Coordinates of N, CA and C in Angstrom, one line a residue:
M16 N 39.4 0.4 22.4 CA 38.7 0.6 21.1 C 37.5 1.5 21.3
A17 N 37.4 2.5 20.5 CA 36.2 3.4 20.6 C 34.9 2.8 20.2
N18 N 33.9 3.1 20.9 CA 32.6 2.7 20.5 C 32.0 3.5 19.4
H19 N 31.5 2.8 18.3 CA 31.0 3.5 17.2 C 29.4 3.5 17.3
P20 N 28.8 4.6 16.9 CA 27.4 4.7 17.0 C 26.7 3.6 16.1
P21 N 25.6 3.1 16.4 CA 24.9 2.1 15.6 C 24.5 2.7 14.2
L22 N 24.5 1.8 13.2 CA 24.2 2.2 11.9 C 22.7 1.9 11.6
A23 N 22.1 1.0 12.3 CA 20.8 0.5 12.0 C 20.3 -0.2 13.3
A24 N 19.0 -0.6 13.2 CA 18.4 -1.3 14.4 C 17.4 -2.3 13.9
V25 N 17.1 -3.3 14.7 CA 16.1 -4.3 14.4 C 15.2 -4.4 15.7
L26 N 13.9 -4.3 15.5 CA 13.0 -4.4 16.7 C 12.1 -5.6 16.5
L27 N 12.1 -6.5 17.5 CA 11.4 -7.7 17.4 C 10.1 -7.6 18.3
L28 N 9.0 -8.1 17.7 CA 7.7 -8.0 18.4 C 7.1 -9.4 18.4
H29 N 6.9 -10.0 19.6 CA 6.4 -11.4 19.7 C 4.9 -11.3 19.7
G30 N 4.3 -12.5 19.6 CA 2.8 -12.6 19.5 C 2.1 -12.4 20.8
G31 N 0.8 -12.6 20.8 CA 0.0 -12.4 21.9 C -1.4 -13.0 21.7
R32 N -2.4 -12.3 22.3 CA -3.8 -12.8 22.2 C -4.7 -11.7 21.5
E33 N -5.8 -12.1 21.1 CA -6.8 -11.2 20.6 C -7.2 -10.2 21.7
A34 N -7.4 -10.7 22.9 CA -7.9 -9.9 24.0 C -7.1 -10.4 25.3
G35 N -6.9 -9.4 26.1 CA -6.2 -9.7 27.4 C -5.5 -8.5 27.9
T36 N -6.1 -7.8 28.9 CA -5.6 -6.6 29.4 C -4.6 -6.8 30.6
G37 N -4.4 -8.0 31.0 CA -3.4 -8.3 32.0 C -2.0 -8.3 31.4
P38 N -1.0 -8.1 32.2 CA 0.4 -8.1 31.7 C 0.8 -9.5 31.2
P39 N 1.7 -9.6 30.3 CA 2.2 -10.9 29.8 C 2.9 -11.6 31.0
P40 N 2.9 -13.0 30.9 CA 3.6 -13.7 31.9 C 5.1 -13.4 31.9
F41 N 5.7 -13.8 33.0 CA 7.1 -13.5 33.1 C 8.0 -14.6 32.7
G42 N 9.1 -14.3 32.1 CA 10.1 -15.3 31.8 C 9.6 -16.5 30.9
P43 N 10.0 -17.7 31.2 CA 9.6 -18.9 30.3 C 8.2 -19.1 30.2
L44 N 7.3 -18.5 31.1 CA 5.9 -18.7 31.0 C 5.3 -17.9 29.8
N45 N 6.1 -16.9 29.3 CA 5.6 -16.1 28.2 C 6.1 -16.8 26.9
L46 N 5.3 -17.8 26.5 CA 5.7 -18.6 25.3 C 5.8 -17.9 24.1
P47 N 4.9 -16.9 23.8 CA 5.2 -16.1 22.5 C 6.5 -15.4 22.5
A48 N 7.0 -14.9 23.7 CA 8.3 -14.3 23.7 C 9.4 -15.3 23.6
V49 N 9.2 -16.5 24.2 CA 10.2 -17.6 24.1 C 10.4 -18.0 22.6
R50 N 9.3 -18.0 21.8 CA 9.4 -18.4 20.4 C 10.3 -17.4 19.6
M51 N 10.4 -16.2 20.1 CA 11.2 -15.2 19.3 C 12.7 -15.2 19.7
R52 N 13.0 -16.0 20.8 CA 14.4 -16.0 21.2 C 15.4 -16.5 20.1
P53 N 15.1 -17.6 19.4 CA 16.0 -18.0 18.4 C 16.1 -17.1 17.2
F54 N 15.0 -16.4 16.9 CA 15.0 -15.3 15.9 C 16.0 -14.2 16.3
R55 N 15.9 -13.8 17.6 CA 16.8 -12.7 18.0 C 18.2 -13.2 18.0
Q56 N 18.5 -14.5 18.3 CA 19.8 -15.0 18.3 C 20.4 -15.0 16.8
A57 N 19.5 -15.4 15.9 CA 19.9 -15.5 14.5 C 20.2 -14.1 13.9
V58 N 19.3 -13.2 14.2 CA 19.5 -11.8 13.7 C 20.7 -11.2 14.4
T59 N 20.9 -11.4 15.6 CA 22.0 -10.8 16.3 C 23.3 -11.3 15.7
K60 N 23.4 -12.6 15.5 CA 24.6 -13.2 14.9 C 24.9 -12.7 13.5
A61 N 23.8 -12.5 12.7 CA 24.0 -12.0 11.4 C 24.3 -10.5 11.3
T62 N 23.9 -9.8 12.3 CA 24.1 -8.3 12.2 C 25.2 -7.8 13.1
L63 N 25.7 -8.6 14.0 CA 26.7 -8.1 14.9 C 27.9 -7.4 14.3
P64 N 28.5 -7.9 13.2 CA 29.7 -7.2 12.7 C 29.3 -5.9 12.0
A65 N 28.0 -5.6 11.8 CA 27.6 -4.4 11.0 C 27.2 -3.3 11.9
G66 N 27.3 -3.4 13.2 CA 26.9 -2.3 14.1 C 25.4 -2.1 14.1
V67 N 24.6 -3.2 14.2 CA 23.2 -3.1 14.2 C 22.6 -3.4 15.6
L68 N 21.8 -2.5 16.2 CA 21.2 -2.8 17.5 C 20.0 -3.8 17.3
V69 N 19.9 -4.7 18.2 CA 18.7 -5.6 18.2 C 18.0 -5.5 19.5
R70 N 16.7 -5.1 19.4 CA 15.9 -4.8 20.6 C 14.6 -5.6 20.5
S71 N 13.9 -5.8 21.6 CA 12.6 -6.4 21.6 C 11.6 -5.5 22.3
V72 N 10.4 -5.5 21.8 CA 9.3 -4.7 22.4 C 8.8 -5.4 23.6
R73 N 8.5 -4.6 24.7 CA 7.9 -5.1 25.9 C 6.4 -4.6 25.9
Y74 N 5.5 -5.6 26.0 CA 4.1 -5.2 25.9 C 3.6 -4.9 27.3
T75 N 2.7 -3.9 27.4 CA 2.0 -3.7 28.7 C 0.9 -4.6 28.9
C76 N 0.3 -5.1 27.8 CA -0.8 -6.1 27.9 C -0.6 -7.3 27.0
R77 N -1.2 -8.4 27.3 CA -1.0 -9.6 26.5 C -1.9 -9.7 25.3
G78 N -2.8 -8.7 25.1 CA -3.8 -8.8 24.0 C -3.8 -7.5 23.2
W79 N -4.4 -7.7 22.0 CA -4.6 -6.5 21.1 C -5.6 -5.6 21.7
N80 N -6.7 -6.2 22.1 CA -7.8 -5.5 22.8 C -8.6 -4.5 21.9
G81 N -9.0 -4.9 20.8 CA -9.8 -4.2 19.9 C -9.3 -2.8 19.7
P82 N -10.2 -1.8 19.8 CA -9.8 -0.4 19.5 C -8.7 0.2 20.4
R83 N -8.4 -0.5 21.5 CA -7.3 0.0 22.3 C -5.9 -0.2 21.6
E84 N -5.8 -1.3 20.8 CA -4.6 -1.5 20.0 C -3.3 -1.4 20.9
D85 N -3.3 -2.0 22.0 CA -2.2 -1.9 23.0 C -0.9 -2.2 22.4
P86 N -0.7 -3.3 21.7 CA 0.7 -3.6 21.2 C 1.2 -2.5 20.1
L87 N 0.3 -1.9 19.4 CA 0.7 -0.9 18.5 C 1.3 0.3 19.2
H88 N 0.7 0.7 20.3 CA 1.2 1.8 21.1 C 2.5 1.5 21.8
D89 N 2.7 0.2 22.2 CA 3.9 -0.3 22.7 C 5.0 -0.2 21.7
A90 N 4.7 -0.6 20.4 CA 5.7 -0.6 19.4 C 6.1 0.8 19.1
V91 N 5.2 1.8 19.0 CA 5.6 3.1 18.7 C 6.5 3.7 19.9
R92 N 6.1 3.4 21.1 CA 7.0 3.8 22.2 C 8.4 3.2 22.1
A93 N 8.5 2.0 21.7 CA 9.8 1.3 21.6 C 10.6 2.0 20.4
L94 N 9.9 2.4 19.4 CA 10.6 3.1 18.3 C 11.1 4.4 18.7
D95 N 10.3 5.1 19.5 CA 10.7 6.4 20.0 C 11.9 6.3 20.9
A96 N 11.9 5.2 21.7 CA 13.0 4.9 22.6 C 14.3 4.6 21.8
L97 N 14.1 3.9 20.7 CA 15.3 3.6 19.8 C 15.9 4.9 19.2
R98 N 15.0 5.8 18.8 CA 15.5 7.1 18.3 C 16.3 7.8 19.3
H99 N 15.8 7.8 20.6 CA 16.5 8.5 21.7 C 17.8 7.8 21.9
E100 N 17.9 6.5 21.8 CA 19.1 5.8 22.1 C 20.1 5.9 20.9
A101 N 19.7 5.8 19.7 CA 20.6 5.6 18.5 C 20.5 6.7 17.5
G102 N 19.5 7.6 17.6 CA 19.3 8.6 16.6 C 18.4 8.1 15.5
D103 N 18.5 8.8 14.3 CA 17.6 8.5 13.2 C 18.2 7.4 12.3
V104 N 18.3 6.2 12.9 CA 18.8 5.0 12.2 C 17.7 4.3 11.5
P105 N 18.0 3.6 10.4 CA 16.9 2.8 9.7 C 16.6 1.6 10.6
V106 N 15.3 1.2 10.7 CA 14.9 0.1 11.5 C 14.1 -0.9 10.7
V107 N 14.4 -2.2 10.9 CA 13.5 -3.2 10.4 C 12.7 -3.8 11.6
L108 N 11.4 -3.9 11.4 CA 10.5 -4.5 12.4 C 10.3 -6.0 12.0
V109 N 10.5 -6.9 13.0 CA 10.2 -8.3 12.8 C 9.2 -8.7 13.8
G110 N 8.0 -9.1 13.3 CA 6.9 -9.4 14.2 C 6.2 -10.7 13.9
H111 N 5.9 -11.4 15.0 CA 5.2 -12.7 14.8 C 3.7 -12.6 15.3
S112 N 2.8 -13.1 14.4 CA 1.4 -13.1 14.8 C 0.8 -11.8 15.2
M113 N 0.4 -11.6 16.4 CA -0.1 -10.3 16.9 C 1.0 -9.2 16.8
G114 N 2.3 -9.7 17.0 CA 3.4 -8.8 16.8 C 3.6 -8.4 15.4
G115 N 3.2 -9.3 14.5 CA 3.3 -8.9 13.0 C 2.3 -7.8 12.7
R116 N 1.1 -7.9 13.3 CA 0.1 -6.9 13.1 C 0.5 -5.6 13.6
A117 N 1.1 -5.6 14.8 CA 1.6 -4.4 15.4 C 2.7 -3.8 14.6
A118 N 3.6 -4.6 14.0 CA 4.7 -4.1 13.2 C 4.2 -3.5 11.9
L119 N 3.2 -4.1 11.3 CA 2.6 -3.5 10.1 C 1.9 -2.2 10.4
R120 N 1.3 -2.1 11.5 CA 0.5 -0.9 11.8 C 1.5 0.2 12.3
A121 N 2.6 -0.1 12.8 CA 3.6 0.9 13.3 C 4.6 1.3 12.2
A122 N 4.5 0.7 11.0 CA 5.5 1.0 10.0 C 5.5 2.4 9.5
G123 N 4.5 3.2 9.8 CA 4.5 4.6 9.4 C 5.5 5.4 10.2
H124 N 6.1 4.9 11.3 CA 7.0 5.6 12.1 C 8.2 6.0 11.2
P125 N 8.7 7.2 11.3 CA 9.8 7.7 10.4 C 11.1 6.8 10.4
L126 N 11.3 6.1 11.5 CA 12.5 5.2 11.5 C 12.4 4.0 10.7
V127 N 11.2 3.5 10.4 CA 11.0 2.2 9.9 C 11.3 2.2 8.4
R128 N 12.2 1.3 8.0 CA 12.5 1.1 6.6 C 11.7 -0.2 6.0
A129 N 11.5 -1.2 6.9 CA 11.0 -2.5 6.4 C 10.3 -3.2 7.5
V130 N 9.4 -4.2 7.1 CA 8.8 -5.0 8.0 C 8.9 -6.5 7.5
V131 N 9.3 -7.4 8.5 CA 9.3 -8.8 8.2 C 8.2 -9.4 9.1
G132 N 7.1 -9.9 8.5 CA 6.0 -10.4 9.3 C 6.1 -11.9 9.3
L133 N 6.1 -12.6 10.4 CA 6.1 -14.0 10.6 C 4.7 -14.5 11.0
A134 N 4.1 -15.2 10.1 CA 2.7 -15.7 10.4 C 1.9 -14.5 10.9
P135 N 1.8 -13.4 10.2 CA 1.2 -12.2 10.8 C -0.3 -12.3 10.9
W136 N -0.9 -11.6 11.8 CA -2.3 -11.4 11.9 C -2.7 -10.2 11.0
C137 N -3.4 -10.4 10.0 CA -3.7 -9.4 9.0 C -5.2 -9.2 8.8
P138 N -5.9 -8.6 9.7 CA -7.4 -8.4 9.4 C -7.6 -7.6 8.2
P139 N -8.6 -7.9 7.4 CA -8.8 -7.2 6.1 C -9.1 -5.7 6.3
E140 N -9.6 -5.3 7.5 CA -10.0 -3.9 7.7 C -8.8 -3.1 8.2
D141 N -7.7 -3.6 8.4 CA -6.5 -2.8 8.9 C -6.0 -1.9 7.7
P142 N -5.6 -0.7 8.0 CA -5.1 0.2 7.0 C -3.8 -0.3 6.5
V143 N -3.4 0.2 5.3 CA -2.1 -0.1 4.7 C -1.4 1.1 4.2
E144 N -2.0 2.3 4.3 CA -1.4 3.5 3.8 C 0.0 3.8 4.5
Q145 N 0.1 3.4 5.8 CA 1.3 3.6 6.5 C 2.5 2.8 5.9
L146 N 2.2 1.8 5.1 CA 3.3 0.9 4.5 C 3.9 1.5 3.2
G147 N 3.3 2.6 2.8 CA 3.8 3.2 1.5 C 5.3 3.5 1.6
D148 N 6.1 3.2 0.6 CA 7.5 3.4 0.5 C 8.3 2.5 1.5
R149 N 7.7 1.5 2.0 CA 8.4 0.5 2.9 C 8.5 -0.8 2.2
D150 N 9.5 -1.6 2.6 CA 9.6 -3.0 2.1 C 8.9 -3.9 3.1
V151 N 8.0 -4.7 2.6 CA 7.2 -5.6 3.5 C 7.4 -7.0 3.0
V152 N 8.0 -7.9 3.8 CA 8.1 -9.3 3.4 C 7.4 -10.1 4.5
L153 N 6.4 -10.9 4.0 CA 5.7 -11.8 5.0 C 6.1 -13.2 4.7
L154 N 6.2 -14.0 5.8 CA 6.5 -15.4 5.8 C 5.3 -16.1 6.5
H155 N 4.7 -17.1 5.8 CA 3.5 -17.7 6.4 C 3.5 -19.2 6.1
G156 N 3.3 -20.0 7.2 CA 3.3 -21.5 7.0 C 2.0 -21.9 6.3
S157 N 2.1 -22.9 5.5 CA 1.0 -23.4 4.7 C 0.0 -24.1 5.7
H158 N 0.5 -24.6 6.8 CA -0.4 -25.4 7.7 C -0.8 -24.5 9.0
D159 N -0.7 -23.2 8.8 CA -1.1 -22.4 9.9 C -2.6 -22.4 10.1
R160 N -3.0 -22.7 11.4 CA -4.4 -22.8 11.7 C -4.8 -21.7 12.7
V161 N -3.9 -20.7 12.9 CA -4.2 -19.6 13.9 C -4.4 -18.3 13.1
T162 N -3.5 -18.0 12.3 CA -3.6 -16.8 11.4 C -3.7 -17.3 10.0
S163 N -4.2 -16.5 9.1 CA -4.5 -17.0 7.7 C -3.5 -16.6 6.7
P164 N -2.9 -17.7 6.0 CA -2.0 -17.4 4.9 C -2.7 -16.6 3.8
R165 N -4.0 -16.8 3.6 CA -4.7 -16.0 2.5 C -4.8 -14.6 2.9
S166 N -5.0 -14.3 4.2 CA -5.0 -12.9 4.6 C -3.6 -12.2 4.4
S167 N -2.6 -13.0 4.6 CA -1.2 -12.4 4.3 C -1.1 -12.1 2.8
R168 N -1.6 -13.0 1.9 CA -1.5 -12.8 0.5 C -2.3 -11.5 0.1
A169 N -3.5 -11.4 0.7 CA -4.3 -10.2 0.4 C -3.6 -8.9 0.9
L170 N -3.0 -9.0 2.1 CA -2.3 -7.8 2.6 C -1.2 -7.3 1.7
V171 N -0.4 -8.3 1.1 CA 0.7 -7.8 0.3 C 0.2 -7.2 -1.0
G172 N -1.0 -7.6 -1.5 CA -1.6 -7.0 -2.6 C -2.1 -5.6 -2.3
R173 N -2.8 -5.5 -1.2 CA -3.3 -4.2 -0.8 C -2.2 -3.2 -0.5
A174 N -1.1 -3.7 0.2 CA 0.0 -2.8 0.5 C 0.7 -2.3 -0.7
R175 N 0.9 -3.3 -1.7 CA 1.6 -2.9 -2.9 C 0.8 -1.8 -3.6
G176 N -0.5 -1.9 -3.6 CA -1.3 -0.8 -4.2 C -1.2 0.5 -3.5
A177 N -0.8 0.5 -2.2 CA -0.6 1.7 -1.5 C 0.8 2.2 -1.5
G178 N 1.6 1.6 -2.4 CA 3.0 2.1 -2.6 C 4.1 1.4 -1.8
A179 N 3.7 0.3 -1.2 CA 4.8 -0.5 -0.5 C 5.4 -1.5 -1.5
R180 N 6.6 -1.9 -1.2 CA 7.3 -3.0 -2.0 C 7.1 -4.3 -1.2
T181 N 6.4 -5.3 -1.8 CA 5.9 -6.4 -1.0 C 6.3 -7.7 -1.6
C182 N 6.3 -8.8 -0.7 CA 6.6 -10.1 -1.0 C 6.0 -11.1 0.0
L183 N 5.5 -12.2 -0.5 CA 5.0 -13.3 0.4 C 5.8 -14.6 0.2
V184 N 6.3 -15.1 1.2 CA 7.0 -16.4 1.1 C 6.2 -17.5 1.9
T185 N 5.8 -18.5 1.3 CA 5.1 -19.6 2.0 C 6.1 -20.7 2.4
V186 N 5.9 -21.0 3.7 CA 6.7 -22.1 4.3 C 5.9 -23.4 4.2
E187 N 6.2 -24.2 3.3 CA 5.4 -25.5 3.1 C 5.5 -26.3 4.3
G188 N 4.4 -26.7 4.9 CA 4.4 -27.5 6.1 C 4.6 -26.7 7.4
G189 N 4.8 -25.4 7.3 CA 5.0 -24.6 8.4 C 3.8 -24.4 9.3
D190 N 3.9 -24.3 10.6 CA 2.8 -24.1 11.5 C 2.9 -22.7 12.1
H191 N 1.9 -22.4 12.9 CA 1.9 -21.0 13.4 C 3.0 -20.8 14.4
A192 N 3.4 -21.8 15.2 CA 4.4 -21.6 16.2 C 5.8 -21.6 15.6
M193 N 5.9 -21.9 14.3 CA 7.2 -21.9 13.6 C 8.2 -22.9 14.1
L194 N 7.6 -24.0 14.6 CA 8.4 -25.1 15.2 C 8.8 -26.1 14.1
R195 N 7.9 -26.4 13.1 CA 8.2 -27.2 12.0 C 9.1 -26.4 11.0
R196 N 10.2 -27.0 10.7 CA 11.2 -26.4 9.8 C 11.8 -25.1 10.5
A197 N 11.9 -25.2 11.8 CA 12.3 -24.0 12.5 C 13.7 -23.4 12.1
P198 N 14.7 -24.2 11.8 CA 16.0 -23.6 11.4 C 15.8 -22.8 10.1
L199 N 14.9 -23.2 9.2 CA 14.8 -22.4 7.9 C 14.1 -21.1 8.2
W200 N 13.1 -21.1 9.1 CA 12.5 -19.8 9.5 C 13.5 -18.9 10.0
H201 N 14.4 -19.4 11.0 CA 15.4 -18.5 11.6 C 16.4 -18.0 10.5
E202 N 16.9 -18.9 9.7 CA 17.9 -18.5 8.7 C 17.4 -17.5 7.7
L203 N 16.2 -17.8 7.2 CA 15.6 -16.9 6.2 C 15.3 -15.5 6.8
T204 N 14.8 -15.5 8.0 CA 14.5 -14.2 8.7 C 15.8 -13.4 8.8
A205 N 16.9 -14.0 9.3 CA 18.1 -13.3 9.4 C 18.6 -12.8 8.1
A206 N 18.5 -13.6 7.0 CA 18.9 -13.1 5.7 C 18.1 -12.0 5.2
L207 N 16.8 -12.0 5.5 CA 15.9 -10.9 5.0 C 16.3 -9.6 5.8
V208 N 16.5 -9.7 7.1 CA 16.9 -8.5 7.8 C 18.1 -7.9 7.3
T209 N 19.2 -8.7 7.1 CA 20.4 -8.1 6.7 C 20.3 -7.6 5.2
G210 N 19.5 -8.3 4.4 CA 19.3 -7.8 3.1 C 18.5 -6.5 3.0
L211 N 17.5 -6.4 3.8 CA 16.7 -5.2 3.8 C 17.4 -4.0 4.4
L212 N 18.5 -4.3 5.2 CA 19.3 -3.2 5.7 C 20.5 -2.9 4.8
G213 N 20.6 -3.6 3.7 CA 21.7 -3.4 2.8 C 23.0 -4.0 3.1
R214 N 23.0 -5.0 4.1 CA 24.2 -5.6 4.5 C 24.6 -6.8 3.7
N215 N 23.6 -7.4 3.1 CA 23.8 -8.6 2.2 C 22.8 -8.4 1.1
A216 N 23.0 -9.2 0.0 CA 22.1 -9.3 -1.1 C 20.9 -10.1 -0.7
L217 N 19.7 -9.6 -1.0 CA 18.5 -10.4 -0.8 C 18.5 -11.5 -1.8
P218 N 17.7 -12.6 -1.5 CA 17.5 -13.6 -2.5 C 16.9 -13.0 -3.7
D219 N 17.3 -13.5 -4.9 CA 16.9 -12.9 -6.2 C 15.3 -12.8 -6.3
A220 N 14.6 -13.9 -5.9 CA 13.2 -13.9 -6.0 C 12.5 -12.8 -5.1
V221 N 13.1 -12.6 -4.0 CA 12.6 -11.5 -3.1 C 12.8 -10.2 -3.7
S222 N 14.0 -10.0 -4.2 CA 14.3 -8.7 -4.9 C 13.4 -8.4 -6.0
A223 N 13.1 -9.5 -6.8 CA 12.2 -9.3 -8.0 C 10.8 -8.9 -7.5
A224 N 10.4 -9.6 -6.5 CA 9.0 -9.3 -5.9 C 8.9 -7.9 -5.5
L225 N 10.0 -7.4 -4.8 CA 9.9 -6.0 -4.3 C 10.0 -5.0 -5.4
R226 N 10.3 -5.4 -6.6 CA 10.4 -4.4 -7.7 C 9.1 -4.4 -8.5
L227 N 8.1 -5.2 -8.1 CA 6.9 -5.3 -8.9 C 6.1 -4.0 -8.9
P228 N 5.4 -3.6 -9.9 CA 4.6 -2.4 -10.0 C 3.4 -2.4 -9.0
P229 N 2.9 -1.3 -8.6 CA 1.8 -1.2 -7.7 C 0.5 -2.0 -8.1
D230 N 0.3 -2.1 -9.4 CA -0.9 -2.7 -9.9 C -0.7 -4.2 -10.2
A231 N 0.4 -4.8 -9.7 CA 0.6 -6.2 -9.9 C -0.4 -7.0 -9.1
D232 N -0.8 -8.2 -9.6 CA -1.7 -9.0 -8.9 C -1.1 -9.6 -7.6
S233 N -2.0 -9.9 -6.6 CA -1.5 -10.3 -5.3 C -0.8 -11.7 -5.4
A234 N -1.1 -12.4 -6.5 CA -0.4 -13.7 -6.7 C 1.1 -13.5 -7.1
Q235 N 1.4 -12.4 -7.7 CA 2.7 -12.1 -8.1 C 3.5 -11.8 -6.9
G236 N 4.8 -12.1 -6.9 CA 5.6 -11.9 -5.7 C 5.3 -12.8 -4.6
A237 N 4.6 -13.9 -4.8 CA 4.4 -14.9 -3.8 C 4.9 -16.2 -4.3
F238 N 5.7 -16.9 -3.4 CA 6.4 -18.1 -3.8 C 6.7 -18.9 -2.5
G239 N 7.1 -20.2 -2.7 CA 7.4 -21.0 -1.6 C 8.9 -20.8 -1.2
M240 N 9.1 -21.1 0.1 CA 10.5 -21.0 0.6 C 11.4 -21.9 -0.1
D241 N 10.9 -23.1 -0.5 CA 11.8 -24.0 -1.2 C 12.2 -23.6 -2.5
A242 N 11.6 -22.5 -3.1 CA 12.1 -22.0 -4.3 C 13.3 -21.1 -4.2
L243 N 13.7 -20.8 -2.9 CA 14.9 -20.0 -2.7 C 16.1 -20.9 -2.4
P244 N 17.1 -20.7 -3.1 CA 18.3 -21.5 -2.9 C 19.0 -21.1 -1.6
R245 N 19.6 -22.1 -0.9 CA 20.3 -21.9 0.3 C 21.8 -21.9 -0.1
P246 N 22.7 -21.1 0.7 CA 22.2 -20.1 1.7 C 21.5 -19.0 1.1
Y247 N 20.6 -18.4 1.9 CA 19.6 -17.4 1.4 C 20.3 -16.1 1.0
A248 N 21.4 -15.8 1.7 CA 22.1 -14.6 1.4 C 23.6 -14.9 1.4
V249 N 24.2 -14.7 0.3 CA 25.6 -15.1 0.1 C 26.6 -13.9 -0.3
A250 N 26.0 -12.9 -0.9 CA 26.9 -11.8 -1.4 C 26.8 -10.7 -0.5
R251 N 27.9 -10.4 0.2 CA 27.9 -9.3 1.1 C 28.2 -8.0 0.3
T252 N 27.4 -6.9 0.7 CA 27.6 -5.7 0.0 C 28.1 -4.6 1.0
E253 N 28.5 -3.5 0.5 CA 28.9 -2.4 1.3 C 27.8 -1.9 2.2
A254 N 28.0 -1.6 3.4 CA 27.0 -1.1 4.3 C 26.5 0.2 3.9
R255 N 25.2 0.4 3.9 CA 24.7 1.8 3.6 C 24.9 2.7 4.7
S256 N 25.1 4.0 4.4 CA 25.3 5.0 5.4 C 23.9 5.4 6.0

């Protein structure tokens, strides 16, 4: 059977630290990377029949490191490598915590169609212009004590004003490590990725949020995960070219 070129790609970015110039730990000692494994498995399972590449970013350092922004540069290099491997395919970035910040910052890369941020780190001073004409869906646990759900809400409002299509889903009882209600985190993330790539229908509430006008209030397009009926994506559509 002939190998067909990939139609799209997903790039996963795990979390890290605010500062740390040493390399990330190897293997199971790298807990932020371990946390992303079930997300990779869920996304791979959901996208495998559709010819979608799933890759993960490898960081040179374990921290953001202020103006160095090391994970951002790692993300851009990974996107350039994807382009070399697969051509100009649409890419969805899926990032947790520090990886969410890197994904949002790298979204201006020409391959990027959408960002799914999992408990993302969203400093108020970070730019949002690079998110224009992108889909941005953030998931944040209500009990997160590491990154701020309020900052995620503010980010979707600022990004919408900059021309992004945005949505915020609150995971009631969810924590930063995404261990509480873990299967729901995994299932919804996979549904969002396939929906944003046009392989399945997005949940109605998410689609409605992404259609809001740029001047919509930040509270609009924000709702709880429990407001979404399961299964999150049930209607398969024709794959986009």
